[in-house]
XYZ file of C-alpha atoms in Angstrom:
219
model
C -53.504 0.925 19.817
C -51.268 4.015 19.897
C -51.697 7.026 17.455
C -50.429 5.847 13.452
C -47.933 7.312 12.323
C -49.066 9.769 9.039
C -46.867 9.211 6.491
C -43.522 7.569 5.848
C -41.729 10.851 5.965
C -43.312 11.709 9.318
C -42.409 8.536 11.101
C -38.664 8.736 9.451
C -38.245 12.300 11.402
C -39.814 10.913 14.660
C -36.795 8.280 14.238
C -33.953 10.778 13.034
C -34.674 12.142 16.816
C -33.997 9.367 18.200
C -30.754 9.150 16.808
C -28.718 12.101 17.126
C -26.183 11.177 18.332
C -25.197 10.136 15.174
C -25.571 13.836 14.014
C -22.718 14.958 11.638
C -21.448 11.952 12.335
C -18.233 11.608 9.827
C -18.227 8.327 8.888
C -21.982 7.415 8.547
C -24.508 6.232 6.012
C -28.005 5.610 5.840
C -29.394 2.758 4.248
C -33.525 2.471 2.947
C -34.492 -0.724 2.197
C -36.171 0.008 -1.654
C -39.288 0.863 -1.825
C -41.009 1.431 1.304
C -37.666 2.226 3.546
C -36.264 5.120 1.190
C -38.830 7.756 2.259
C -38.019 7.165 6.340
C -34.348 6.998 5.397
C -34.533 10.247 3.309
C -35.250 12.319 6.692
C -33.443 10.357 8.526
C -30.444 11.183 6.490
C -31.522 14.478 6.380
C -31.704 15.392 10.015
C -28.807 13.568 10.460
C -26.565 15.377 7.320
C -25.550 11.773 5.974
C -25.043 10.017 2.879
C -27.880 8.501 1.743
C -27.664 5.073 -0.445
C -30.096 2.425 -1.001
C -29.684 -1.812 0.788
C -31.202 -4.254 -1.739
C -32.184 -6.927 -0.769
C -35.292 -9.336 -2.114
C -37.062 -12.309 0.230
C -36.953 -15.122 -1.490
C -40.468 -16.259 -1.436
C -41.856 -19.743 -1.047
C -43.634 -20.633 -4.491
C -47.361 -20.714 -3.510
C -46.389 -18.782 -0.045
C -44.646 -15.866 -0.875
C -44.622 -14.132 2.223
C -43.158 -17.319 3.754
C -38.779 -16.361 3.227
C -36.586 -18.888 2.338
C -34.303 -16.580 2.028
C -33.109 -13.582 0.541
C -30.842 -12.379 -2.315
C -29.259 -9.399 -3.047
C -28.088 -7.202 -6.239
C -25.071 -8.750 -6.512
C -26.184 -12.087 -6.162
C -25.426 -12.858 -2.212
C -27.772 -15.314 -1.202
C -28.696 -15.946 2.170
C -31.083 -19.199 2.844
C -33.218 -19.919 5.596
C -32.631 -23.642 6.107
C -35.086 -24.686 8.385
C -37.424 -23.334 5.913
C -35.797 -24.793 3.243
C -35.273 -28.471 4.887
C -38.601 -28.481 6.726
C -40.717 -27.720 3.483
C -38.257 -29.887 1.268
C -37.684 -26.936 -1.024
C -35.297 -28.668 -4.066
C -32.215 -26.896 -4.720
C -33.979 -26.704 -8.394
C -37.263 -24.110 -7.044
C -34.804 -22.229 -5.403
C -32.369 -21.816 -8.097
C -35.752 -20.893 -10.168
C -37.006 -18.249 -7.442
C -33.553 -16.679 -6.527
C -33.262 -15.970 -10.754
C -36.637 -14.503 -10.849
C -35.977 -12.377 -7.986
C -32.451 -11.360 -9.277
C -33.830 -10.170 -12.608
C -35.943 -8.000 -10.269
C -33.228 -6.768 -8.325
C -30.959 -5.825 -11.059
C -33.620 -3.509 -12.653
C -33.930 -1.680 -9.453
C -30.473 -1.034 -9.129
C -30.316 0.100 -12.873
C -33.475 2.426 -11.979
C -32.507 3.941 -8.735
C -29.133 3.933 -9.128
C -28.277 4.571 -12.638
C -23.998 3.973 -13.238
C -23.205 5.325 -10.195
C -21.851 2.653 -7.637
C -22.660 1.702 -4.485
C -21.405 3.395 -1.135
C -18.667 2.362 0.463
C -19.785 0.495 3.511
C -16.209 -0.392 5.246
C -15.140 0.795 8.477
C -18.425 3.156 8.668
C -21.366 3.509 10.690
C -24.773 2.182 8.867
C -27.640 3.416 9.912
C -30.686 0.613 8.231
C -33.848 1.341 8.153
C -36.957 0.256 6.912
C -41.004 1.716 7.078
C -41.643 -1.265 9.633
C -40.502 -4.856 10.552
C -42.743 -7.909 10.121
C -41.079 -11.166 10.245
C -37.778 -9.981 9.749
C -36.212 -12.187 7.059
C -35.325 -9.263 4.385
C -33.660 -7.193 7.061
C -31.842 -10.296 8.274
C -30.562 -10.614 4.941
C -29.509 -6.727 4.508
C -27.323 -7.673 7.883
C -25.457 -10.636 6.556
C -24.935 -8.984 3.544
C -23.555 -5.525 5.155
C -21.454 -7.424 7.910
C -19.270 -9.174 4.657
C -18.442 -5.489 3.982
C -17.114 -4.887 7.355
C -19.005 -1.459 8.576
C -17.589 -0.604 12.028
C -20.923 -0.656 13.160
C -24.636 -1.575 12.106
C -27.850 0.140 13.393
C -31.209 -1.175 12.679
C -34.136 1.408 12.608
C -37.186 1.444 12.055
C -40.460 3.164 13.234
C -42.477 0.132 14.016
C -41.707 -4.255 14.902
C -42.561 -7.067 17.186
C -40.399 -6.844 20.525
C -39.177 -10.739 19.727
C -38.101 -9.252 16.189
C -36.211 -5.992 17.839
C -34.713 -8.741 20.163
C -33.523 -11.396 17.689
C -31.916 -8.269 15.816
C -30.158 -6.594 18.764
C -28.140 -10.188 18.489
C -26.534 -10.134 14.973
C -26.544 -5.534 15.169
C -25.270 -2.606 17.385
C -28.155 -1.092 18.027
C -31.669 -1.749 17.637
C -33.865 1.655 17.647
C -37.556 1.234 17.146
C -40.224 3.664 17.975
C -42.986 1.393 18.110
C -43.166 -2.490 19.412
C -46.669 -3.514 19.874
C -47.277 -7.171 20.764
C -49.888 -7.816 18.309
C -48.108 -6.719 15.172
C -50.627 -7.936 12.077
C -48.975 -5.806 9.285
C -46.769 -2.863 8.964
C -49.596 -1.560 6.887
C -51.788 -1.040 9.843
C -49.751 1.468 11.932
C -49.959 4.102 8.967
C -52.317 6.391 7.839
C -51.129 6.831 4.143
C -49.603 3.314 3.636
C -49.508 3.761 -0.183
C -47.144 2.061 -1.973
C -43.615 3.988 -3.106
C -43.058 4.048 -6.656
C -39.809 3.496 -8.882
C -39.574 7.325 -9.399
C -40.037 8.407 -5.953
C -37.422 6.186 -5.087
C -35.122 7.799 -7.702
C -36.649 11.456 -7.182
C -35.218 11.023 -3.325
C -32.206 9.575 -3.398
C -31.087 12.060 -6.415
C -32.928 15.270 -3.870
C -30.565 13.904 -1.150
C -27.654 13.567 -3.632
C -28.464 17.150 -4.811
C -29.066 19.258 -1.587
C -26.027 16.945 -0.068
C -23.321 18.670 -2.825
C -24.570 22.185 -1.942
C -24.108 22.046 1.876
């Protein structure tokens, strides 16, 4: 297995140099994926002198298998179902209705905590960078794509520091560009390929994004 990455913020400026050529880019964004994405993204943004904004998106879990996505849902109530999952389990339209309201209680509290009144950025006709602290299956950042693409960005790219080579292929299909750092065949969790994997809290979530907003007026 290859050296772990450290920390979050040490694998998001391994991947900021593998991207600039989207340096001072003028139209371009960067997108974390709340919780564990927003530390990469903050020095990928950065490195990169872009906005910085938050994608969320929640998997819709299967009740009794969460980590099994039958979709995903986002803050403003885009849905995006996984029907084989759906039709294969015989998930009623009733559980999902149930899960996707759970979920978009969850979701709405984020946004009120991370983002406070202020709106979301402006994703049309502009390069998004996503990224993420690592790629399992796939399904939230699948749903972060279908989501973005009915905004109409002029282009979408996916990165992330670590995910399976099938994954980084499937995605190079519906994105841009694909840039990973890491794609080991035997994946197990994103967990494993850090050092600190601790979980990101609520307020370093907000204590980022409003650093970035900060140093971002004053340059």
């Amino acid at each position: 297995m290859s050296r772990k990455f450290h920390t979050r913020a040490e694998a998001g400026k391994m991947l900021a140099r593998e991207l600039t050529a989207y340096a001072d880019c003028k139209d371009l964004l960067v997108l974390g994926l709340p919780r564990g994405g927003v530390p990469v993204a903050y020095e990928v943004a950065k490195i990169l002198g872009a906005p910085l904004d938050i994608c969320l998106v929640r998997k819709l879990g299967v009740p009794g298998h969460k980590e099994l996505a039958m979709g995903a849902i986002t803050a403003g109530g885009i849905q995006v179902l996984n029907y084989d999952v759906v039709s294969s389990l015989g998930i009623t339209s009733q559980t999902i209705d149930q899960v996707t309201a759970d979920e978009l209680q969850e979701l709405q509290r984020r946004d009120r905590a991370y983002r406070g009144d202020r709106p979301p950025l402006n994703v049309k006709n502009i390069t998004v960078i996503v990224v993420d602290d690592g790629i399992a299956t796939g399904s939230t950042m699948r749903a972060a794509i279908t989501i973005l693409k009915q905004q109409q960005p002029k282009r979408i790219v996916i990165a992330v520091p670590v995910a399976p080579p099938e994954t980084c292929d499937q995605l190079s299909d519906q994105v841009d560009e694909v840039v990973c750092l890491k794609m080991p065949e035997q994946m197990y969790a994103v967990g494993v390929w850090y050092e600190d994997f601790s979980q990101t809290t609520d307020e370093e979530v907000r204590h980022l994004l409003a650093q970035h907003s900060a140093v971002s007026s004053h340059s």
